[in-house]
Coordinates of C-alpha atoms in Angstrom, one line a residue:
Chain U
M1 CA 18.5 34.7 26.6
N2 CA 20.3 35.4 29.7
R3 CA 24.0 33.5 30.2
Y4 CA 22.7 30.9 32.8
T5 CA 19.2 29.8 30.4
K6 CA 21.9 29.6 27.8
D7 CA 24.8 27.5 29.9
K8 CA 21.5 25.4 31.0
L9 CA 20.9 24.8 27.3
I10 CA 24.1 23.8 26.0
F11 CA 23.7 21.6 29.1
W12 CA 21.3 19.2 27.7
L13 CA 21.6 19.8 24.3
F14 CA 25.4 18.6 24.7
L15 CA 24.2 15.7 26.6
A16 CA 21.1 14.4 25.0
P17 CA 22.4 12.2 22.6
A18 CA 24.4 9.9 24.9
L19 CA 22.6 10.4 28.0
L20 CA 19.1 9.9 25.9
S21 CA 20.7 6.2 23.5
F22 CA 22.0 5.5 27.1
L23 CA 18.9 5.4 28.7
L24 CA 16.7 3.9 25.7
V25 CA 18.9 0.7 25.5
V26 CA 20.5 0.6 28.8
I27 CA 18.5 1.9 31.9
V28 CA 15.1 1.6 31.1
P29 CA 15.2 -1.6 29.5
F30 CA 16.7 -3.0 32.5
F31 CA 14.2 -1.6 35.3
M32 CA 11.7 -3.0 32.3
G33 CA 14.0 -6.6 33.4
L34 CA 13.5 -6.6 36.7
Y35 CA 9.7 -6.0 36.5
Y36 CA 9.1 -8.8 33.8
S37 CA 11.6 -11.3 35.7
F38 CA 8.0 -10.9 37.7
T39 CA 5.4 -12.4 35.3
D40 CA 4.7 -14.3 33.1
W41 CA 5.9 -12.3 30.3
T42 CA 6.3 -14.2 26.6
A43 CA 7.3 -10.9 25.0
V44 CA 4.5 -11.0 22.2
A45 CA 3.0 -8.2 21.3
G46 CA -0.1 -6.3 22.5
E47 CA -0.2 -9.7 25.6
T48 CA -0.2 -7.4 29.1
P49 CA 2.5 -10.0 31.7
N50 CA 0.2 -10.8 34.8
F51 CA 2.0 -10.4 38.2
L52 CA 3.5 -13.7 39.1
G53 CA 6.0 -13.3 41.7
F54 CA 8.9 -15.2 42.9
A55 CA 7.9 -18.3 40.9
N56 CA 10.5 -17.8 37.6
Y57 CA 12.9 -17.3 40.3
A58 CA 11.8 -20.3 42.0
N59 CA 11.9 -22.6 39.4
M60 CA 15.1 -21.7 38.5
F61 CA 16.2 -22.7 41.7
S62 CA 14.8 -25.8 40.8
D63 CA 15.3 -26.7 37.5
I64 CA 18.5 -29.2 37.7
A65 CA 20.0 -27.6 33.6
F66 CA 19.9 -24.0 35.6
R67 CA 22.3 -25.7 38.8
Y68 CA 24.3 -27.5 36.2
S69 CA 24.6 -24.4 34.2
F70 CA 25.8 -22.8 37.2
L71 CA 28.2 -24.6 38.9
R72 CA 29.7 -25.5 35.3
T73 CA 30.4 -21.1 34.8
F74 CA 32.2 -20.7 38.3
L75 CA 34.0 -23.9 37.0
F76 CA 34.8 -22.3 33.9
T77 CA 35.3 -19.3 35.0
L78 CA 37.9 -19.9 37.9
L79 CA 40.5 -21.7 35.1
S80 CA 40.0 -19.8 32.9
V81 CA 41.4 -17.0 35.6
I82 CA 43.9 -18.6 36.2
S83 CA 45.0 -20.3 33.0
I84 CA 44.8 -16.4 31.4
N85 CA 46.6 -15.0 34.2
F86 CA 49.1 -17.3 34.0
I87 CA 50.0 -17.5 30.7
S88 CA 49.6 -13.5 30.1
L89 CA 52.0 -12.9 32.7
T90 CA 54.6 -15.8 31.3
F91 CA 54.3 -14.1 27.9
A92 CA 54.7 -10.2 29.5
F93 CA 57.9 -11.5 31.4
L94 CA 58.9 -13.0 28.0
V95 CA 58.4 -10.1 26.2
T96 CA 60.3 -7.6 28.7
R97 CA 63.0 -9.1 29.1
E98 CA 66.0 -8.2 26.7
I99 CA 65.5 -10.4 23.8
K100 CA 65.2 -9.6 20.1
F101 CA 62.3 -8.2 18.0
K102 CA 60.0 -7.8 20.9
N103 CA 57.7 -6.0 19.7
F104 CA 57.4 -8.5 17.4
Y105 CA 56.3 -11.4 19.6
R106 CA 54.5 -8.7 21.6
A107 CA 51.9 -8.2 18.9
G108 CA 52.1 -11.9 18.2
F109 CA 50.4 -12.6 21.0
F110 CA 48.2 -10.0 20.9
I111 CA 46.8 -10.8 17.4
P112 CA 44.2 -13.7 18.7
N113 CA 42.4 -10.5 20.6
L114 CA 41.3 -9.5 17.2
I115 CA 39.2 -12.1 16.4
G116 CA 36.0 -12.0 17.2
G117 CA 34.9 -14.9 19.3
L118 CA 32.5 -16.6 17.4
V119 CA 35.4 -16.9 14.5
L120 CA 37.4 -18.0 16.8
G121 CA 35.0 -20.7 17.8
Y122 CA 34.9 -22.0 14.3
I123 CA 38.6 -22.0 13.7
W124 CA 38.7 -23.9 17.1
Q125 CA 36.2 -26.3 16.4
F126 CA 38.1 -27.8 13.0
I127 CA 40.9 -28.0 15.0
F128 CA 39.4 -29.5 18.0
K129 CA 37.4 -32.0 15.5
S130 CA 40.1 -32.9 12.3
V131 CA 43.1 -31.8 13.2
V132 CA 44.1 -32.5 16.6
P133 CA 43.1 -36.3 15.6
A134 CA 44.7 -35.6 12.3
I135 CA 48.2 -34.8 13.9
G136 CA 48.3 -38.0 16.1
G137 CA 47.5 -39.9 13.2
L138 CA 50.6 -38.3 11.7
L139 CA 52.9 -38.8 14.7
G140 CA 51.7 -42.5 15.1
I141 CA 49.8 -41.9 18.4
D142 CA 46.5 -43.1 19.1
F143 CA 45.9 -41.9 22.0
I144 CA 45.6 -38.4 20.4
E145 CA 44.4 -39.5 16.6
Q146 CA 41.3 -40.7 18.3
L147 CA 40.5 -37.6 20.9
L148 CA 37.5 -36.4 20.1
I149 CA 37.6 -33.0 22.2
L150 CA 33.9 -31.9 21.7
A151 CA 32.9 -35.1 22.6
E152 CA 33.2 -35.9 26.4
P153 CA 32.0 -33.0 28.4
N154 CA 34.7 -32.2 30.8
L155 CA 37.3 -32.3 27.8
T156 CA 35.2 -29.8 26.1
L157 CA 35.4 -27.4 28.7
F158 CA 38.8 -27.6 28.7
G159 CA 38.6 -27.1 24.8
L160 CA 36.7 -24.2 25.7
I161 CA 39.4 -22.5 28.3
F162 CA 42.0 -23.1 26.1
A163 CA 39.8 -21.1 23.3
F164 CA 39.6 -18.6 25.4
T165 CA 43.0 -18.4 27.0
W166 CA 44.2 -18.1 23.0
Q167 CA 42.2 -15.0 22.9
Y168 CA 42.2 -13.4 25.9
A169 CA 45.5 -13.4 26.9
G170 CA 47.0 -11.0 24.8
Y171 CA 45.2 -7.8 26.3
I172 CA 46.1 -9.7 29.7
M173 CA 49.3 -9.9 28.7
M174 CA 49.6 -6.0 27.5
I175 CA 48.3 -4.8 30.8
Y176 CA 51.6 -6.9 32.4
I177 CA 53.7 -4.9 30.2
A178 CA 52.6 -2.0 31.4
A179 CA 53.1 -2.8 35.3
L180 CA 56.3 -4.8 34.4
L181 CA 57.9 -1.6 32.8
N182 CA 57.0 0.4 35.6
V183 CA 58.6 -1.6 38.9
P184 CA 62.2 0.0 39.1
Q185 CA 65.0 -1.4 37.7
E186 CA 66.7 0.0 40.9
L187 CA 65.3 -1.9 42.9
L188 CA 66.0 -5.4 41.4
E189 CA 69.7 -4.3 40.6
A190 CA 70.1 -3.2 44.1
S191 CA 68.9 -7.3 45.3
E192 CA 71.1 -8.4 42.9
I193 CA 74.1 -7.1 44.7
D194 CA 72.6 -8.2 47.6
G195 CA 72.9 -11.6 46.3
A196 CA 69.1 -12.3 45.5
N197 CA 68.4 -15.5 42.9
F198 CA 65.9 -15.2 40.6
L199 CA 63.3 -16.5 42.7
Q200 CA 63.3 -14.1 45.1
K201 CA 63.6 -10.8 43.3
L202 CA 60.2 -12.3 41.6
W203 CA 58.5 -12.5 44.9
N204 CA 59.6 -10.3 46.9
I205 CA 59.7 -7.2 44.1
T206 CA 58.1 -7.8 41.0
I207 CA 55.0 -9.6 41.9
P208 CA 54.4 -6.9 44.9
M209 CA 54.7 -4.7 42.5
I210 CA 52.9 -5.3 40.2
A211 CA 50.0 -5.4 42.9
Q212 CA 48.0 -3.3 41.1
A213 CA 47.4 -5.3 37.6
F214 CA 46.4 -8.3 39.4
T215 CA 43.4 -6.5 40.0
I216 CA 42.9 -5.5 36.8
T217 CA 43.3 -8.7 35.1
S218 CA 41.6 -10.7 37.9
F219 CA 38.5 -8.5 37.4
L220 CA 38.5 -8.8 33.4
T221 CA 38.9 -12.3 33.2
L222 CA 36.6 -12.8 36.1
V223 CA 33.9 -10.7 34.4
N224 CA 34.6 -11.6 30.2
S225 CA 34.8 -15.0 31.3
F226 CA 31.5 -15.3 33.2
K227 CA 29.9 -13.5 30.2
Q228 CA 31.0 -15.5 27.5
Y229 CA 28.9 -16.8 25.1
D230 CA 30.6 -16.0 21.2
I231 CA 33.0 -18.8 21.3
I232 CA 30.5 -21.6 23.2
I233 CA 27.8 -20.7 20.9
A234 CA 30.6 -21.4 17.6
L235 CA 32.8 -24.2 19.2
T236 CA 29.6 -26.3 21.0
N237 CA 26.6 -24.7 20.7
G238 CA 26.3 -26.0 24.0
G239 CA 27.2 -29.5 23.7
P240 CA 27.9 -31.9 24.4
A241 CA 25.2 -33.9 26.5
D242 CA 26.2 -35.1 30.2
I243 CA 24.0 -36.5 32.9
Y244 CA 23.7 -34.5 35.9
Q245 CA 21.7 -35.6 39.4
D246 CA 20.3 -38.3 36.8
H247 CA 19.2 -35.8 34.4
I248 CA 20.4 -35.0 30.5
V249 CA 21.7 -31.3 30.5
N250 CA 24.1 -29.6 28.4
S251 CA 27.9 -29.7 29.8
T252 CA 28.8 -26.4 27.7
E253 CA 25.7 -24.5 28.6
L254 CA 27.4 -21.8 30.3
L255 CA 24.7 -19.2 31.8
A256 CA 25.0 -16.5 28.9
V257 CA 23.9 -19.5 27.0
H258 CA 21.7 -21.1 29.3
I259 CA 19.9 -17.3 29.4
Y260 CA 19.5 -17.2 26.1
N261 CA 18.1 -20.9 25.4
V262 CA 15.6 -20.4 27.9
A263 CA 13.9 -17.6 26.7
F264 CA 14.5 -18.3 23.3
K265 CA 14.8 -22.2 22.4
Y266 CA 12.6 -23.3 25.6
N267 CA 10.5 -20.1 24.4
N268 CA 10.0 -18.9 27.8
M269 CA 11.0 -15.4 28.3
A270 CA 10.2 -14.5 31.6
E271 CA 12.2 -16.8 33.2
G272 CA 15.1 -16.1 30.7
Q273 CA 14.7 -12.5 32.1
A274 CA 14.9 -13.9 35.7
R275 CA 17.6 -15.9 35.3
A276 CA 19.5 -12.8 33.8
I277 CA 18.2 -11.0 36.6
V278 CA 19.9 -13.2 39.5
F279 CA 22.7 -13.5 36.4
F280 CA 23.7 -10.1 37.2
I281 CA 23.3 -9.6 40.6
V282 CA 26.2 -12.8 40.9
L283 CA 28.5 -11.4 39.4
S284 CA 27.9 -8.2 40.4
F285 CA 29.0 -9.5 44.2
V286 CA 31.2 -11.5 42.6
S287 CA 33.6 -9.2 41.4
I288 CA 33.2 -6.7 43.1
G289 CA 34.6 -9.0 46.3
Q290 CA 37.2 -9.8 44.3
V291 CA 38.0 -6.3 43.6
Y292 CA 37.9 -5.8 47.4
F293 CA 39.6 -8.1 48.5
S294 CA 42.6 -7.5 45.3
K295 CA 43.2 -4.3 47.0
K296 CA 43.1 -5.1 50.3
R297 CA 45.6 -7.4 49.3
E298 CA 47.4 -5.0 47.8
V299 CA 47.9 -3.1 51.1
E300 CA 49.7 -5.2 52.6
M301 CA 52.4 -6.7 50.3
Chain G
M1 CA 78.0 -13.4 34.7
A2 CA 78.1 -12.0 31.0
R3 CA 77.8 -15.5 29.9
K4 CA 75.3 -16.7 32.1
R5 CA 73.1 -13.8 30.9
K6 CA 73.5 -14.6 27.6
I7 CA 72.2 -18.5 27.8
I8 CA 69.4 -17.0 30.0
T9 CA 68.5 -14.4 27.2
L10 CA 68.8 -17.4 24.7
I11 CA 66.9 -19.8 27.0
L12 CA 64.5 -17.1 26.7
T13 CA 64.3 -16.3 22.9
L14 CA 63.7 -20.2 22.6
I15 CA 60.9 -20.4 24.5
T16 CA 59.5 -16.8 23.7
I17 CA 60.0 -18.5 19.7
V18 CA 57.9 -21.5 20.3
L19 CA 54.9 -20.4 22.5
F20 CA 55.1 -17.6 19.2
I21 CA 54.7 -21.0 16.9
I22 CA 51.9 -21.7 19.2
T23 CA 50.0 -19.3 19.1
M24 CA 50.6 -18.4 15.4
S25 CA 49.7 -21.9 13.9
P26 CA 45.7 -21.3 14.6
F27 CA 46.5 -19.0 11.7
F28 CA 48.5 -20.9 9.7
I29 CA 45.7 -24.3 9.8
V30 CA 43.1 -21.1 8.5
I31 CA 45.7 -20.5 6.0
I32 CA 46.3 -24.0 4.4
N33 CA 42.8 -24.6 4.8
S34 CA 41.3 -22.6 2.8
A35 CA 42.7 -22.9 -0.2
K36 CA 41.4 -26.6 -0.1
A37 CA 39.0 -28.3 -1.3
S38 CA 36.1 -30.0 0.4
L39 CA 37.5 -33.7 -0.1
E40 CA 41.0 -32.6 0.4
I41 CA 40.4 -30.8 3.8
I42 CA 38.2 -33.8 4.6
T43 CA 41.3 -36.3 4.0
N44 CA 44.7 -34.2 4.5
P45 CA 43.7 -31.2 7.2
I46 CA 47.2 -30.4 8.0
S47 CA 49.2 -31.0 4.9
M48 CA 50.1 -28.0 2.7
P49 CA 47.5 -27.7 -0.3
D50 CA 47.6 -29.3 -3.6
H51 CA 48.0 -26.1 -5.6
W52 CA 47.4 -22.4 -3.9
G53 CA 44.9 -21.1 -6.6
Q54 CA 42.2 -23.4 -4.4
L55 CA 41.8 -20.2 -2.2
V56 CA 41.3 -17.2 -5.1
E57 CA 37.9 -20.1 -6.4
N58 CA 37.4 -20.2 -2.6
I59 CA 37.0 -16.7 -1.7
K60 CA 34.8 -16.5 -5.1
T61 CA 32.7 -18.1 -4.1
I62 CA 32.1 -17.2 -0.8
W63 CA 31.9 -13.5 -2.2
S64 CA 29.4 -14.5 -4.9
K65 CA 27.4 -17.2 -3.1
P66 CA 23.9 -15.7 -2.9
T67 CA 23.1 -17.5 0.8
I68 CA 26.0 -16.2 2.7
R69 CA 25.7 -12.6 0.7
Y70 CA 29.0 -11.8 2.2
S71 CA 29.7 -8.3 -0.1
S72 CA 26.7 -6.8 1.3
S73 CA 27.7 -7.9 4.7
V74 CA 31.0 -6.2 4.7
F75 CA 29.1 -2.8 3.4
S76 CA 26.9 -3.6 6.6
S77 CA 29.8 -3.7 8.9
V78 CA 31.2 -1.0 7.7
I79 CA 28.6 1.4 7.9
I80 CA 27.7 0.5 11.1
T81 CA 31.3 0.0 12.9
L82 CA 32.2 3.4 11.5
F83 CA 28.7 5.0 12.0
S84 CA 29.0 4.0 16.1
L85 CA 32.6 5.0 16.5
T86 CA 31.5 8.3 15.1
T87 CA 28.6 8.7 17.2
I88 CA 30.2 6.6 20.2
T89 CA 33.4 9.1 20.2
L90 CA 31.9 12.6 19.4
F91 CA 28.4 12.1 21.3
S92 CA 30.5 10.6 24.6
A93 CA 32.7 14.0 24.3
M94 CA 29.6 16.1 24.4
A95 CA 28.4 14.7 27.6
A96 CA 31.2 14.0 29.4
W97 CA 32.6 18.5 28.9
V98 CA 29.3 19.4 30.2
L99 CA 29.5 16.9 33.3
V100 CA 33.0 18.1 34.3
R101 CA 32.4 21.9 33.6
T102 CA 29.2 22.0 35.4
K103 CA 29.3 21.9 39.0
S104 CA 26.0 21.1 40.3
K105 CA 23.7 17.6 41.9
I106 CA 21.8 16.9 38.6
S107 CA 25.6 16.2 36.4
T108 CA 26.8 14.5 39.7
I109 CA 24.0 12.0 39.0
I110 CA 24.4 12.0 35.1
F111 CA 27.9 10.8 35.6
L112 CA 27.0 7.7 38.4
L113 CA 24.1 7.0 36.3
F114 CA 26.4 6.2 33.3
L115 CA 28.6 4.5 36.0
S116 CA 26.1 2.0 36.5
G117 CA 26.2 1.4 33.4
L118 CA 29.3 -0.2 33.2
I119 CA 28.0 -3.1 35.5
I120 CA 25.0 -4.1 34.2
P121 CA 25.9 -7.5 31.8
F122 CA 24.4 -7.3 28.7
Q123 CA 21.9 -10.6 29.5
V124 CA 20.0 -8.3 31.8
V125 CA 19.0 -6.2 29.4
M126 CA 19.0 -7.8 26.1
F127 CA 15.1 -9.1 26.4
P128 CA 13.5 -6.5 27.6
L129 CA 15.6 -4.2 25.1
V130 CA 13.9 -6.0 21.7
A131 CA 10.9 -5.6 23.4
L132 CA 11.2 -1.8 23.8
F133 CA 12.3 -1.6 20.3
R134 CA 9.1 -3.7 19.2
I135 CA 6.8 -1.0 21.1
I136 CA 8.2 1.6 19.6
K137 CA 7.9 0.8 16.4
E138 CA 4.2 0.3 17.5
T139 CA 3.7 3.3 19.0
T140 CA 5.4 5.7 17.1
G141 CA 5.6 3.8 13.9
V142 CA 9.8 4.1 13.7
S143 CA 12.0 0.8 13.0
M144 CA 14.7 0.3 15.6
L145 CA 15.1 -3.7 14.7
R146 CA 16.1 -4.7 11.8
T147 CA 17.1 -1.3 10.8
Y148 CA 20.8 0.5 11.0
H149 CA 20.1 3.3 13.5
G150 CA 18.5 1.1 15.5
M151 CA 22.3 -1.3 15.8
I152 CA 24.0 1.9 16.1
M153 CA 21.8 3.6 18.7
A154 CA 22.5 0.5 20.7
Y155 CA 26.1 0.5 20.3
I156 CA 26.4 4.3 21.3
G157 CA 23.8 3.6 24.6
F158 CA 26.6 0.5 25.4
G159 CA 29.0 2.4 24.7
A160 CA 28.5 5.5 26.4
P161 CA 29.2 3.8 29.5
L162 CA 33.1 3.4 29.8
A163 CA 33.6 6.2 26.6
V164 CA 31.7 8.8 28.9
F165 CA 34.1 7.5 32.2
M166 CA 37.1 7.8 30.0
F167 CA 36.6 11.4 28.7
H168 CA 35.5 12.7 31.9
G169 CA 38.8 11.5 33.6
F170 CA 41.2 13.0 30.9
I171 CA 39.1 16.7 30.4
K172 CA 39.5 16.9 34.0
S173 CA 43.0 17.1 34.3
I174 CA 42.5 19.9 31.3
P175 CA 42.6 23.3 32.3
K176 CA 40.3 25.0 33.0
E177 CA 42.0 28.6 32.6
L178 CA 42.0 27.8 29.1
E179 CA 38.7 28.3 28.3
E180 CA 38.4 31.1 30.3
A181 CA 40.1 32.7 28.0
A182 CA 39.0 31.8 24.9
T183 CA 35.9 32.9 26.8
I184 CA 37.3 36.1 26.6
D185 CA 38.4 36.2 23.2
G186 CA 35.0 35.8 22.3
C187 CA 34.8 32.1 21.7
S188 CA 30.8 30.5 22.6
K189 CA 30.3 27.1 24.3
P190 CA 30.3 24.9 21.0
Q191 CA 33.2 26.8 19.6
I192 CA 35.5 25.9 22.9
F193 CA 34.6 22.0 22.4
F194 CA 35.0 21.8 18.6
K195 CA 38.0 23.9 18.8
I196 CA 39.9 23.6 21.7
I197 CA 38.6 20.4 23.7
M198 CA 38.5 17.8 20.9
P199 CA 42.1 17.8 19.7
I200 CA 43.1 17.8 22.5
L201 CA 41.6 14.7 23.2
K202 CA 42.6 13.1 21.2
P203 CA 44.7 10.4 22.6
I204 CA 41.9 9.2 24.5
V205 CA 39.9 9.3 21.4
V206 CA 42.1 7.2 19.4
T207 CA 42.1 4.5 22.6
I208 CA 38.1 4.6 22.6
I209 CA 38.1 4.1 18.3
I210 CA 40.0 1.1 19.0
L211 CA 38.7 -0.5 22.0
N212 CA 34.8 0.1 20.3
G213 CA 36.3 -0.8 17.2
I214 CA 37.7 -4.1 17.9
W215 CA 34.6 -4.4 19.9
I216 CA 31.7 -3.8 17.8
W217 CA 33.4 -5.3 14.2
N218 CA 32.9 -8.7 16.4
D219 CA 30.0 -8.5 18.0
F220 CA 27.5 -11.3 17.4
L221 CA 25.1 -11.7 20.2
L222 CA 23.8 -7.4 19.9
P223 CA 23.1 -7.2 16.2
S224 CA 21.8 -10.9 16.7
L225 CA 18.9 -9.7 18.7
V226 CA 18.5 -6.5 16.7
L227 CA 18.9 -7.1 12.9
G228 CA 18.3 -11.0 13.4
V229 CA 20.4 -13.6 11.9
G230 CA 19.9 -14.1 8.1
Q231 CA 17.1 -10.9 7.6
D232 CA 18.2 -8.2 4.9
I233 CA 21.2 -6.4 7.0
Q234 CA 24.0 -8.4 7.8
T235 CA 27.1 -8.1 10.1
I236 CA 30.0 -10.2 8.6
P237 CA 30.0 -12.4 12.4
L238 CA 26.0 -13.1 11.5
A239 CA 27.0 -14.1 7.9
I240 CA 29.7 -16.6 9.4
R241 CA 26.6 -17.7 11.5
N242 CA 24.6 -18.3 8.9
F243 CA 26.4 -20.0 7.0
A244 CA 27.6 -22.4 9.2
G245 CA 24.5 -22.9 11.4
S246 CA 23.1 -24.1 8.4
F247 CA 25.1 -25.3 6.2
V248 CA 26.4 -29.0 6.2
K249 CA 29.8 -28.4 7.6
K250 CA 31.8 -27.2 4.4
W251 CA 35.4 -26.3 6.0
D252 CA 36.6 -24.9 3.4
L253 CA 34.0 -22.3 2.6
I254 CA 34.3 -21.6 6.7
M255 CA 37.5 -21.9 6.9
T256 CA 37.8 -19.3 4.3
A257 CA 34.8 -17.3 5.2
V258 CA 36.7 -17.2 8.9
L259 CA 40.1 -15.8 6.8
M260 CA 38.2 -13.4 5.3
A261 CA 36.7 -12.1 8.5
A262 CA 39.8 -11.7 9.9
A263 CA 42.5 -10.8 7.4
P264 CA 40.8 -7.2 7.2
V265 CA 41.0 -7.0 11.0
I266 CA 44.5 -8.1 11.2
V267 CA 46.4 -6.5 8.6
G268 CA 44.5 -3.1 10.1
F269 CA 46.5 -3.9 13.3
L270 CA 49.4 -4.0 11.4
F271 CA 49.3 -1.6 10.0
A272 CA 47.9 1.0 13.4
Q273 CA 50.3 -1.1 15.5
K274 CA 51.8 1.3 17.8
H275 CA 49.0 3.2 18.6
I276 CA 46.0 -0.3 19.3
I277 CA 48.9 -1.4 22.2
K278 CA 49.8 2.1 23.0
G279 CA 45.8 2.2 23.3
M280 CA 45.0 -0.3 24.2
V281 CA 47.2 0.0 27.7
S282 CA 45.8 3.3 28.5
G283 CA 42.8 2.2 28.0
S284 CA 42.8 -0.9 30.4
I285 CA 44.7 0.2 32.9
K286 CA 43.2 4.1 33.2

């Protein structure tokens, strides 16, 4: 064997395990799914799917449950991005100041991120159902005692956002900490000598200096909010019911849950797959658009 | 001025402590309620438990209840996480190394293919993946569903894009002269990789193991599709789902199960805190 063939052999041998697994579980299913979304695929072994064209896609947009789920997912994502970034930036500001035990607090804020979405959902279900009313009773505030966060559709969405923020803010905080530590201290000191107050320093120096981190954190929170599944399954399982355009819909059945339910609960694999494809396209557009506009703003800043 | 500073620092410290207590309170709730019996948890979810001995009772119940199969779930979770982490790291490093060191069209295309995996959400591939695994079983007789190797292979496939991407960036910064010198000394290519490259990769390996470790240990949707809820092989999240979903809300036991699922990860984190925080930051910023 000459050296050239040997190098080639090594190239493919080293590549094979990762590449084959990746092709098998991501790329091949991706194209299979693309094809299935145009058929009446049932996922039953031995049945050959018939080609339907765009029927599954047409059904999707006329399905009120889907439209509702779509809007709710956007609302959830928007509010989560705001809430998580606000909280995590607050955390990061605090723990990069000269306070004692800051590493201890950093670790503490980060810990919820170690809990998986499913387990976390059960914790918050218990808190919302039992602990919140109990606290209301203890304080003697009827409003809190009778507050059923998981029974009223809009409140439930906020409950989800609350639980998700609790989980994810610590992770995003880490990125902000890294960015804040990179802000040159001389700049801040110089502006202080010039008489800049806290807000002026924040607005004119710190925020522009950490613009790059904003791009990353918004991207991460956006994509992760959009794909949220585990927390919902354990916290609300899609409920409670809501009325939308005279139809009963599941108020927290966000897209990832909706896709799963259409395929398995309502037993319609092909339609579930078509919705997944649309999910992918929308997520790609939104996330690429977000990065594009954030990058542009970075330059302006 | 100095006095003003002091007051500001004091106020900031107080705010931090309040936020810290709020962040930690769910854990406190879980711990006190894991030590309660069924009736006690319903009547009084926010008081301290009557006697902490109940915690041991609850743990024993969860551990030995045949319907939860907690101990076998711990075993499965450990096996799946360990093997997935090892294989993702090793295979992705190998792939990234040859992709960096081979300047050809095909290596660029393959690298871009891996990158495309970063934007494909799991939801798009999950149904066809299960179908494909079933087809593999029918045509070759190899079971991919409800098996360890199927589960681990799925994790390699989903973990590889990010790992290859991160290794690729890191390996590019390693000087080629190092490898050339080793070749002159008579090292073969595999020797170069395992003896020279792998040790240099250590910091990024730690990052990749942490990122994937937290994800795989806690993952629910992928194992629920590949292994199935309530089947022979189940991970801890599947066991908890099965238990909490199929029983009338026995909150005392659910809280204990939650505690038992969360405690190992948190303890592990406290031990390896420094690496994890460093790894998280470098991993997320890139």
